Amino acid sequence: MAVHTATGFMDLGIAVMALAWINEDRRKRRFPKWSPGAIAIGVMTLTIALWQAIETDVSHRGDEGAITHSLAHHLLLVFGLLLAAALSLSLKLAQTAREQARHVFDINLSLKESEEKFRSMADAASDAVIMLDSDAKVSFWNQAAEKMFGFQRDEIYGREFHRLCVPKDQFPAFEAGYARFRHTGKGQLFGRTVEETAVRKSGSQFPVELSLSAVKIRDEWHTIGIVRDITVRHIHQLEVKRLNKRLELIIKSAAEGIYGTDHDGHCTFINPAALAMLGYDSNEIVGLDQHALFHYAKADGSPYPAKDCPVSLAINDGKSRHITDEVFWRKDGTSFPVDYVCSPLVENGKTMGSVVAFRDNTERKNFEEKLKRSNEDLEQFASAISHDLQAPLNSVTGFLGLMKLKYADTISPDALEYVELAEEGGRQMSSLITDLLEYSRLSTNNESFASVDMTEVCGLCLNMLQTEIAESGASIDISDLSEVTGDRSQLIRLVQNLIGNSLKYRAKDRPPKLQISSREDGEFLRFSLSDNGIGIEPIYFEKIFGVFERVHENMGYEGTGIGLAQCKKIVERHGGRIWVESEPGNGSTFFFTLPASV
């Protein structure tokens, strides 16, 4: 091949290589992988071309120096080939070094990004995140750690953690434990959560919850700790402990018997008062079925089925119960009357058991029995007194009537007036004795409570008072009244007294007008009886409900002063209350409450 032809091909090859190089550089911005081989081929091609040209020239000359020239151009060929190999190898090594440098750069960049992500995540955590190297020196410290301990990162990095954040009395244990960890990567605190005491920069100590993990870096063990400040929780725990202790003392010192059960009715705790009443020791009751132990029979000795036990029912339906007139059985086989309250013990919306508070009603029962006998004696005494007083009183008033009838024409007008006054006094005394007898019987002659229709009661009272209603020209409006629970006969007397009272104390210039209504008032019904009578001064609002208290006795109104006292006694026996609101000259409104019918 001619020299100029070879040169042309070389130029063309170099141009192609340059174009390829440019395109490769645009895509990857680095030396192409094929560049060492291409350069080697180019240099070898150029060397061979020069060698061939020199070889041709030497052949044509054929002079005496041909041998020397042949040796030189052969050396040139060898040098060119070696140069091509050297250039190719150098470029390849350069490429490899650059690739390695780029790989290291990418790794460092990735590590930096990972470190930044880890730091961002750690700084966002509410708990302190701390990392210690194999010498227990701080190598990582997040923002929560700065806030918790008071040390900034630049203050604590590279310093021994325990020298700054662990109580001094724990130094030996920390150092010994970390020495073992340095060689084994294991420790007593690793892999679990524990509570420890830490120290702030200010020197104050505080409780923490600590979780430790081990990680191996470059054949050395490092520690990662998650620390949570539990000061608030610790305070709450101490407060709960204090309250539990106080509650325990209260339960132990309570005069009432108190015990608890689990969901199956087995006793879980019992206070000393309950043990004293039942005659057991604690170890004889706790863990056993309370119903089978001391609630197994009724007062008459008949069996008490466990399914009907109020304690079991409270556990099953989650409703509290107040039970009266039952008995508990002592260890010695005797029983005693009790009333008790059993309440379900609810935790997270689930009934876990019950709590029962009871008291021994033996003394109350004895007192009630004595009171009953005393009331019976009182009633007999009142009846006897009433009879003994009424008989001579009737005799006196009777003889006075006969005297007035027989001697009306012979005695002086003054003497006749005296006889009439004595006769009226006798009638008033008789009425007073009757009212007193009825008042005394309010507590002794009682019917059992039942549902009572108050509209019907008012109707009966209007029939009994129809004479007074007709004489006064009264109009009475009764709303539809609800039913109550009470003693029917006493409620009739209550309403009759109140209506009669309004008819008696009517205004002189207008006929009576009464309005009776009711409305709900919690578990009670509130009744109101309004009239347009003469009214009452506010200073007498409480006084009028006392025995023998008569506000209008000097205004020509008859009465013994016992009617409203009877009303108060009846209402209070039903657990209610009675009061009045009034304005003199503009009528009065009497209010009273009675338990609503169930």
PDB file of C-alpha atoms in Angstrom, residues 82-309:
ATOM      1  CA  LEU A  82       5.731  -1.191  22.560  1.00  0.00           C
ATOM      2  CA  LEU A  83       4.555   2.400  22.626  1.00  0.00           C
ATOM      3  CA  ALA A  84       1.077   1.331  21.463  1.00  0.00           C
ATOM      4  CA  ALA A  85       0.925  -1.315  24.157  1.00  0.00           C
ATOM      5  CA  ALA A  86       2.144   1.136  26.801  1.00  0.00           C
ATOM      6  CA  LEU A  87      -0.356   3.806  25.797  1.00  0.00           C
ATOM      7  CA  SER A  88      -3.207   1.277  25.760  1.00  0.00           C
ATOM      8  CA  LEU A  89      -2.237  -0.085  29.184  1.00  0.00           C
ATOM      9  CA  SER A  90      -1.792   3.375  30.694  1.00  0.00           C
ATOM     10  CA  LEU A  91      -5.142   4.548  29.434  1.00  0.00           C
ATOM     11  CA  LYS A  92      -6.806   1.372  30.687  1.00  0.00           C
ATOM     12  CA  LEU A  93      -5.283   1.848  34.127  1.00  0.00           C
ATOM     13  CA  ALA A  94      -6.381   5.466  34.117  1.00  0.00           C
ATOM     14  CA  GLN A  95      -9.917   4.410  33.229  1.00  0.00           C
ATOM     15  CA  THR A  96      -9.925   1.817  36.012  1.00  0.00           C
ATOM     16  CA  ALA A  97      -8.638   4.343  38.541  1.00  0.00           C
ATOM     17  CA  ARG A  98     -11.269   6.851  37.486  1.00  0.00           C
ATOM     18  CA  GLU A  99     -14.023   4.245  37.737  1.00  0.00           C
ATOM     19  CA  GLN A 100     -12.848   3.277  41.195  1.00  0.00           C
ATOM     20  CA  ALA A 101     -12.681   6.930  42.249  1.00  0.00           C
ATOM     21  CA  ARG A 102     -16.190   7.509  40.927  1.00  0.00           C
ATOM     22  CA  HIS A 103     -17.431   4.360  42.709  1.00  0.00           C
ATOM     23  CA  VAL A 104     -15.877   5.543  45.964  1.00  0.00           C
ATOM     24  CA  PHE A 105     -17.428   8.970  45.417  1.00  0.00           C
ATOM     25  CA  ASP A 106     -20.843   7.418  44.806  1.00  0.00           C
ATOM     26  CA  ILE A 107     -20.484   5.291  47.931  1.00  0.00           C
ATOM     27  CA  ASN A 108     -19.484   8.323  49.999  1.00  0.00           C
ATOM     28  CA  LEU A 109     -22.363  10.301  48.543  1.00  0.00           C
ATOM     29  CA  SER A 110     -24.787   7.480  49.344  1.00  0.00           C
ATOM     30  CA  LEU A 111     -23.398   7.209  52.851  1.00  0.00           C
ATOM     31  CA  LYS A 112     -23.742  10.944  53.313  1.00  0.00           C
ATOM     32  CA  GLU A 113     -27.319  10.868  52.082  1.00  0.00           C
ATOM     33  CA  SER A 114     -28.078   7.897  54.356  1.00  0.00           C
ATOM     34  CA  GLU A 115     -26.469   9.686  57.280  1.00  0.00           C
ATOM     35  CA  GLU A 116     -28.502  12.808  56.578  1.00  0.00           C
ATOM     36  CA  LYS A 117     -31.691  10.739  56.345  1.00  0.00           C
ATOM     37  CA  PHE A 118     -30.840   8.938  59.579  1.00  0.00           C
ATOM     38  CA  ARG A 119     -30.054  12.229  61.308  1.00  0.00           C
ATOM     39  CA  SER A 120     -33.308  13.770  60.049  1.00  0.00           C
ATOM     40  CA  MET A 121     -35.296  10.767  61.225  1.00  0.00           C
ATOM     41  CA  ALA A 122     -33.497  10.695  64.563  1.00  0.00           C
ATOM     42  CA  ASP A 123     -33.977  14.449  65.077  1.00  0.00           C
ATOM     43  CA  ALA A 124     -37.692  14.037  64.342  1.00  0.00           C
ATOM     44  CA  ALA A 125     -38.020  11.390  67.075  1.00  0.00           C
ATOM     45  CA  SER A 126     -39.483  12.425  70.422  1.00  0.00           C
ATOM     46  CA  ASP A 127     -37.133  10.048  72.252  1.00  0.00           C
ATOM     47  CA  ALA A 128     -33.417  10.590  72.656  1.00  0.00           C
ATOM     48  CA  VAL A 129     -31.329   8.567  70.151  1.00  0.00           C
ATOM     49  CA  ILE A 130     -27.725   8.100  71.272  1.00  0.00           C
ATOM     50  CA  MET A 131     -24.829   6.141  69.759  1.00  0.00           C
ATOM     51  CA  LEU A 132     -21.658   5.196  71.651  1.00  0.00           C
ATOM     52  CA  ASP A 133     -18.468   3.811  70.109  1.00  0.00           C
ATOM     53  CA  SER A 134     -16.449   0.913  71.501  1.00  0.00           C
ATOM     54  CA  ASP A 135     -14.913   3.236  74.118  1.00  0.00           C
ATOM     55  CA  ALA A 136     -18.334   4.399  75.349  1.00  0.00           C
ATOM     56  CA  LYS A 137     -17.798   7.803  73.739  1.00  0.00           C
ATOM     57  CA  VAL A 138     -20.721   9.615  72.143  1.00  0.00           C
ATOM     58  CA  SER A 139     -20.719   9.430  68.337  1.00  0.00           C
ATOM     59  CA  PHE A 140     -24.325  10.433  67.698  1.00  0.00           C
ATOM     60  CA  TRP A 141     -26.714  12.694  69.652  1.00  0.00           C
ATOM     61  CA  ASN A 142     -30.117  13.776  68.301  1.00  0.00           C
ATOM     62  CA  GLN A 143     -32.108  16.908  69.093  1.00  0.00           C
ATOM     63  CA  ALA A 144     -34.314  15.115  71.609  1.00  0.00           C
ATOM     64  CA  ALA A 145     -31.146  14.101  73.495  1.00  0.00           C
ATOM     65  CA  GLU A 146     -30.028  17.749  73.504  1.00  0.00           C
ATOM     66  CA  LYS A 147     -33.350  18.815  74.968  1.00  0.00           C
ATOM     67  CA  MET A 148     -33.544  15.931  77.445  1.00  0.00           C
ATOM     68  CA  PHE A 149     -29.993  16.041  78.851  1.00  0.00           C
ATOM     69  CA  GLY A 150     -29.128  19.704  78.181  1.00  0.00           C
ATOM     70  CA  PHE A 151     -25.885  18.930  76.239  1.00  0.00           C
ATOM     71  CA  GLN A 152     -25.431  20.209  72.673  1.00  0.00           C
ATOM     72  CA  ARG A 153     -23.809  17.917  70.106  1.00  0.00           C
ATOM     73  CA  ASP A 154     -20.513  19.814  70.038  1.00  0.00           C
ATOM     74  CA  GLU A 155     -20.356  19.592  73.848  1.00  0.00           C
ATOM     75  CA  ILE A 156     -20.683  15.837  74.091  1.00  0.00           C
ATOM     76  CA  TYR A 157     -19.322  14.300  70.876  1.00  0.00           C
ATOM     77  CA  GLY A 158     -16.197  12.276  71.633  1.00  0.00           C
ATOM     78  CA  ARG A 159     -16.756  12.334  75.404  1.00  0.00           C
ATOM     79  CA  GLU A 160     -17.523   9.354  77.617  1.00  0.00           C
ATOM     80  CA  PHE A 161     -21.270   9.147  78.049  1.00  0.00           C
ATOM     81  CA  HIS A 162     -21.357   7.849  81.592  1.00  0.00           C
ATOM     82  CA  ARG A 163     -19.073  10.607  82.867  1.00  0.00           C
ATOM     83  CA  LEU A 164     -21.750  13.144  82.001  1.00  0.00           C
ATOM     84  CA  CYS A 165     -25.137  11.389  82.064  1.00  0.00           C
ATOM     85  CA  VAL A 166     -24.933   8.523  84.586  1.00  0.00           C
ATOM     86  CA  PRO A 167     -25.055   8.862  88.409  1.00  0.00           C
ATOM     87  CA  LYS A 168     -21.564   8.569  89.921  1.00  0.00           C
ATOM     88  CA  ASP A 169     -22.486   5.622  92.114  1.00  0.00           C
ATOM     89  CA  GLN A 170     -23.200   3.642  88.937  1.00  0.00           C
ATOM     90  CA  PHE A 171     -19.819   4.316  87.256  1.00  0.00           C
ATOM     91  CA  PRO A 172     -18.167   1.001  88.331  1.00  0.00           C
ATOM     92  CA  ALA A 173     -21.086  -1.110  87.116  1.00  0.00           C
ATOM     93  CA  PHE A 174     -21.288   0.803  83.824  1.00  0.00           C
ATOM     94  CA  GLU A 175     -17.577   0.532  83.100  1.00  0.00           C
ATOM     95  CA  ALA A 176     -17.444  -3.169  83.966  1.00  0.00           C
ATOM     96  CA  GLY A 177     -20.484  -3.916  81.826  1.00  0.00           C
ATOM     97  CA  TYR A 178     -19.180  -1.912  78.872  1.00  0.00           C
ATOM     98  CA  ALA A 179     -15.807  -3.626  79.067  1.00  0.00           C
ATOM     99  CA  ARG A 180     -17.530  -6.983  78.597  1.00  0.00           C
ATOM    100  CA  PHE A 181     -19.679  -5.570  75.812  1.00  0.00           C
ATOM    101  CA  ARG A 182     -16.596  -4.214  73.990  1.00  0.00           C
ATOM    102  CA  HIS A 183     -15.268  -7.755  73.547  1.00  0.00           C
ATOM    103  CA  THR A 184     -18.485  -9.803  73.250  1.00  0.00           C
ATOM    104  CA  GLY A 185     -21.163  -7.445  71.971  1.00  0.00           C
ATOM    105  CA  LYS A 186     -23.443  -8.719  74.753  1.00  0.00           C
ATOM    106  CA  GLY A 187     -24.737  -7.203  77.982  1.00  0.00           C
ATOM    107  CA  GLN A 188     -27.449  -7.623  80.603  1.00  0.00           C
ATOM    108  CA  LEU A 189     -29.370  -4.559  79.434  1.00  0.00           C
ATOM    109  CA  PHE A 190     -29.353  -5.342  75.708  1.00  0.00           C
ATOM    110  CA  GLY A 191     -32.485  -6.548  73.950  1.00  0.00           C
ATOM    111  CA  ARG A 192     -34.944  -5.386  76.631  1.00  0.00           C
ATOM    112  CA  THR A 193     -36.478  -2.203  78.022  1.00  0.00           C
ATOM    113  CA  VAL A 194     -35.442  -1.165  81.512  1.00  0.00           C
ATOM    114  CA  GLU A 195     -35.932   1.801  83.819  1.00  0.00           C
ATOM    115  CA  GLU A 196     -32.803   3.628  84.943  1.00  0.00           C
ATOM    116  CA  THR A 197     -31.769   6.971  86.404  1.00  0.00           C
ATOM    117  CA  ALA A 198     -30.041   9.600  84.228  1.00  0.00           C
ATOM    118  CA  VAL A 199     -28.330  12.918  84.956  1.00  0.00           C
ATOM    119  CA  ARG A 200     -28.894  16.224  83.194  1.00  0.00           C
ATOM    120  CA  LYS A 201     -26.243  18.846  82.490  1.00  0.00           C
ATOM    121  CA  SER A 202     -27.584  20.777  85.481  1.00  0.00           C
ATOM    122  CA  GLY A 203     -26.806  17.796  87.700  1.00  0.00           C
ATOM    123  CA  SER A 204     -30.439  16.912  88.418  1.00  0.00           C
ATOM    124  CA  GLN A 205     -31.436  13.272  88.147  1.00  0.00           C
ATOM    125  CA  PHE A 206     -34.556  11.952  86.420  1.00  0.00           C
ATOM    126  CA  PRO A 207     -36.061   8.527  85.600  1.00  0.00           C
ATOM    127  CA  VAL A 208     -35.728   7.190  82.048  1.00  0.00           C
ATOM    128  CA  GLU A 209     -36.859   4.175  80.053  1.00  0.00           C
ATOM    129  CA  LEU A 210     -33.877   2.720  78.183  1.00  0.00           C
ATOM    130  CA  SER A 211     -33.655   0.339  75.208  1.00  0.00           C
ATOM    131  CA  LEU A 212     -30.179  -0.760  74.023  1.00  0.00           C
ATOM    132  CA  SER A 213     -29.047  -2.434  70.790  1.00  0.00           C
ATOM    133  CA  ALA A 214     -25.599  -3.569  69.653  1.00  0.00           C
ATOM    134  CA  VAL A 215     -24.156  -2.979  66.167  1.00  0.00           C
ATOM    135  CA  LYS A 216     -20.757  -4.003  64.803  1.00  0.00           C
ATOM    136  CA  ILE A 217     -18.833  -1.452  62.715  1.00  0.00           C
ATOM    137  CA  ARG A 218     -15.326  -2.222  61.383  1.00  0.00           C
ATOM    138  CA  ASP A 219     -14.963  -5.130  63.758  1.00  0.00           C
ATOM    139  CA  GLU A 220     -15.832  -2.948  66.754  1.00  0.00           C
ATOM    140  CA  TRP A 221     -18.999  -3.073  68.838  1.00  0.00           C
ATOM    141  CA  HIS A 222     -21.066   0.110  69.121  1.00  0.00           C
ATOM    142  CA  THR A 223     -24.175   0.837  71.151  1.00  0.00           C
ATOM    143  CA  ILE A 224     -27.412   2.495  70.027  1.00  0.00           C
ATOM    144  CA  GLY A 225     -29.666   3.632  72.849  1.00  0.00           C
ATOM    145  CA  ILE A 226     -33.269   4.888  72.774  1.00  0.00           C
ATOM    146  CA  VAL A 227     -33.968   6.944  75.909  1.00  0.00           C
ATOM    147  CA  ARG A 228     -37.389   8.182  77.034  1.00  0.00           C
ATOM    148  CA  ASP A 229     -37.968  10.631  79.883  1.00  0.00           C
ATOM    149  CA  ILE A 230     -40.604   9.030  82.139  1.00  0.00           C
ATOM    150  CA  THR A 231     -40.674  11.725  84.812  1.00  0.00           C
ATOM    151  CA  VAL A 232     -44.391  12.435  84.284  1.00  0.00           C
ATOM    152  CA  ARG A 233     -45.241   8.744  84.186  1.00  0.00           C
ATOM    153  CA  HIS A 234     -43.137   8.167  87.282  1.00  0.00           C
ATOM    154  CA  ILE A 235     -45.026  10.938  89.100  1.00  0.00           C
ATOM    155  CA  HIS A 236     -48.347   9.429  88.017  1.00  0.00           C
ATOM    156  CA  GLN A 237     -47.223   5.989  89.183  1.00  0.00           C
ATOM    157  CA  LEU A 238     -46.234   7.380  92.565  1.00  0.00           C
ATOM    158  CA  GLU A 239     -49.574   9.192  92.809  1.00  0.00           C
ATOM    159  CA  VAL A 240     -51.494   6.042  91.871  1.00  0.00           C
ATOM    160  CA  LYS A 241     -49.466   4.083  94.404  1.00  0.00           C
ATOM    161  CA  ARG A 242     -50.193   6.712  97.053  1.00  0.00           C
ATOM    162  CA  LEU A 243     -53.909   6.717  96.230  1.00  0.00           C
ATOM    163  CA  ASN A 244     -54.035   2.918  96.231  1.00  0.00           C
ATOM    164  CA  LYS A 245     -52.368   2.900  99.630  1.00  0.00           C
ATOM    165  CA  ARG A 246     -54.811   5.484 100.884  1.00  0.00           C
ATOM    166  CA  LEU A 247     -57.747   3.541  99.428  1.00  0.00           C
ATOM    167  CA  GLU A 248     -56.443   0.393 101.077  1.00  0.00           C
ATOM    168  CA  LEU A 249     -56.291   2.198 104.419  1.00  0.00           C
ATOM    169  CA  ILE A 250     -59.813   3.542 103.950  1.00  0.00           C
ATOM    170  CA  ILE A 251     -61.174   0.113 103.078  1.00  0.00           C
ATOM    171  CA  LYS A 252     -59.389  -1.464 106.020  1.00  0.00           C
ATOM    172  CA  SER A 253     -60.652   1.183 108.443  1.00  0.00           C
ATOM    173  CA  ALA A 254     -64.219   1.294 107.080  1.00  0.00           C
ATOM    174  CA  ALA A 255     -66.922   0.222 109.508  1.00  0.00           C
ATOM    175  CA  GLU A 256     -68.904  -1.373 106.685  1.00  0.00           C
ATOM    176  CA  GLY A 257     -67.955  -4.759 105.294  1.00  0.00           C
ATOM    177  CA  ILE A 258     -66.373  -4.502 101.844  1.00  0.00           C
ATOM    178  CA  TYR A 259     -65.267  -7.289  99.565  1.00  0.00           C
ATOM    179  CA  GLY A 260     -64.600  -7.792  95.860  1.00  0.00           C
ATOM    180  CA  THR A 261     -65.151 -10.667  93.455  1.00  0.00           C
ATOM    181  CA  ASP A 262     -63.833 -11.711  90.082  1.00  0.00           C
ATOM    182  CA  HIS A 263     -66.069 -12.448  87.089  1.00  0.00           C
ATOM    183  CA  ASP A 264     -66.857 -15.925  88.455  1.00  0.00           C
ATOM    184  CA  GLY A 265     -67.923 -14.651  91.878  1.00  0.00           C
ATOM    185  CA  HIS A 266     -64.754 -15.706  93.693  1.00  0.00           C
ATOM    186  CA  CYS A 267     -63.622 -13.342  96.433  1.00  0.00           C
ATOM    187  CA  THR A 268     -60.529 -11.292  95.512  1.00  0.00           C
ATOM    188  CA  PHE A 269     -60.232  -9.109  98.638  1.00  0.00           C
ATOM    189  CA  ILE A 270     -62.110  -8.497 101.876  1.00  0.00           C
ATOM    190  CA  ASN A 271     -61.649  -5.883 104.590  1.00  0.00           C
ATOM    191  CA  PRO A 272     -61.288  -6.495 108.347  1.00  0.00           C
ATOM    192  CA  ALA A 273     -64.819  -5.263 109.141  1.00  0.00           C
ATOM    193  CA  ALA A 274     -66.335  -7.871 106.812  1.00  0.00           C
ATOM    194  CA  LEU A 275     -64.143 -10.610 108.289  1.00  0.00           C
ATOM    195  CA  ALA A 276     -65.215  -9.626 111.815  1.00  0.00           C
ATOM    196  CA  MET A 277     -68.911  -9.736 110.875  1.00  0.00           C
ATOM    197  CA  LEU A 278     -68.616 -13.089 109.109  1.00  0.00           C
ATOM    198  CA  GLY A 279     -66.220 -14.699 111.589  1.00  0.00           C
ATOM    199  CA  TYR A 280     -63.685 -15.825 108.987  1.00  0.00           C
ATOM    200  CA  ASP A 281     -59.972 -15.281 108.409  1.00  0.00           C
ATOM    201  CA  SER A 282     -58.867 -13.777 105.104  1.00  0.00           C
ATOM    202  CA  ASN A 283     -57.298 -17.016 103.850  1.00  0.00           C
ATOM    203  CA  GLU A 284     -60.630 -18.788 104.437  1.00  0.00           C
ATOM    204  CA  ILE A 285     -62.501 -16.520 102.011  1.00  0.00           C
ATOM    205  CA  VAL A 286     -60.152 -15.092  99.359  1.00  0.00           C
ATOM    206  CA  GLY A 287     -60.239 -17.221  96.218  1.00  0.00           C
ATOM    207  CA  LEU A 288     -63.502 -18.962  97.140  1.00  0.00           C
ATOM    208  CA  ASP A 289     -67.083 -18.519  95.900  1.00  0.00           C
ATOM    209  CA  GLN A 290     -68.576 -15.868  98.189  1.00  0.00           C
ATOM    210  CA  HIS A 291     -72.170 -16.922  97.479  1.00  0.00           C
ATOM    211  CA  ALA A 292     -71.531 -20.534  98.415  1.00  0.00           C
ATOM    212  CA  LEU A 293     -69.631 -19.428 101.522  1.00  0.00           C
ATOM    213  CA  PHE A 294     -71.944 -16.940 103.260  1.00  0.00           C
ATOM    214  CA  HIS A 295     -74.903 -16.159 100.981  1.00  0.00           C
ATOM    215  CA  TYR A 296     -76.170 -19.662 100.232  1.00  0.00           C
ATOM    216  CA  ALA A 297     -79.557 -19.491 102.020  1.00  0.00           C
ATOM    217  CA  LYS A 298     -82.378 -17.057 102.659  1.00  0.00           C
ATOM    218  CA  ALA A 299     -83.521 -15.810 106.046  1.00  0.00           C
ATOM    219  CA  ASP A 300     -85.938 -18.738 106.447  1.00  0.00           C
ATOM    220  CA  GLY A 301     -83.161 -21.238 105.693  1.00  0.00           C
ATOM    221  CA  SER A 302     -84.383 -22.118 102.189  1.00  0.00           C
ATOM    222  CA  PRO A 303     -81.691 -22.401  99.467  1.00  0.00           C
ATOM    223  CA  TYR A 304     -80.704 -19.202  97.631  1.00  0.00           C
ATOM    224  CA  PRO A 305     -79.919 -20.132  93.984  1.00  0.00           C
ATOM    225  CA  ALA A 306     -76.644 -18.625  92.779  1.00  0.00           C
ATOM    226  CA  LYS A 307     -78.286 -17.517  89.524  1.00  0.00           C
ATOM    227  CA  ASP A 308     -80.632 -15.255  91.528  1.00  0.00           C
ATOM    228  CA  CYS A 309     -77.843 -13.714  93.614  1.00  0.00           C
TER     229      CYS A 309
END
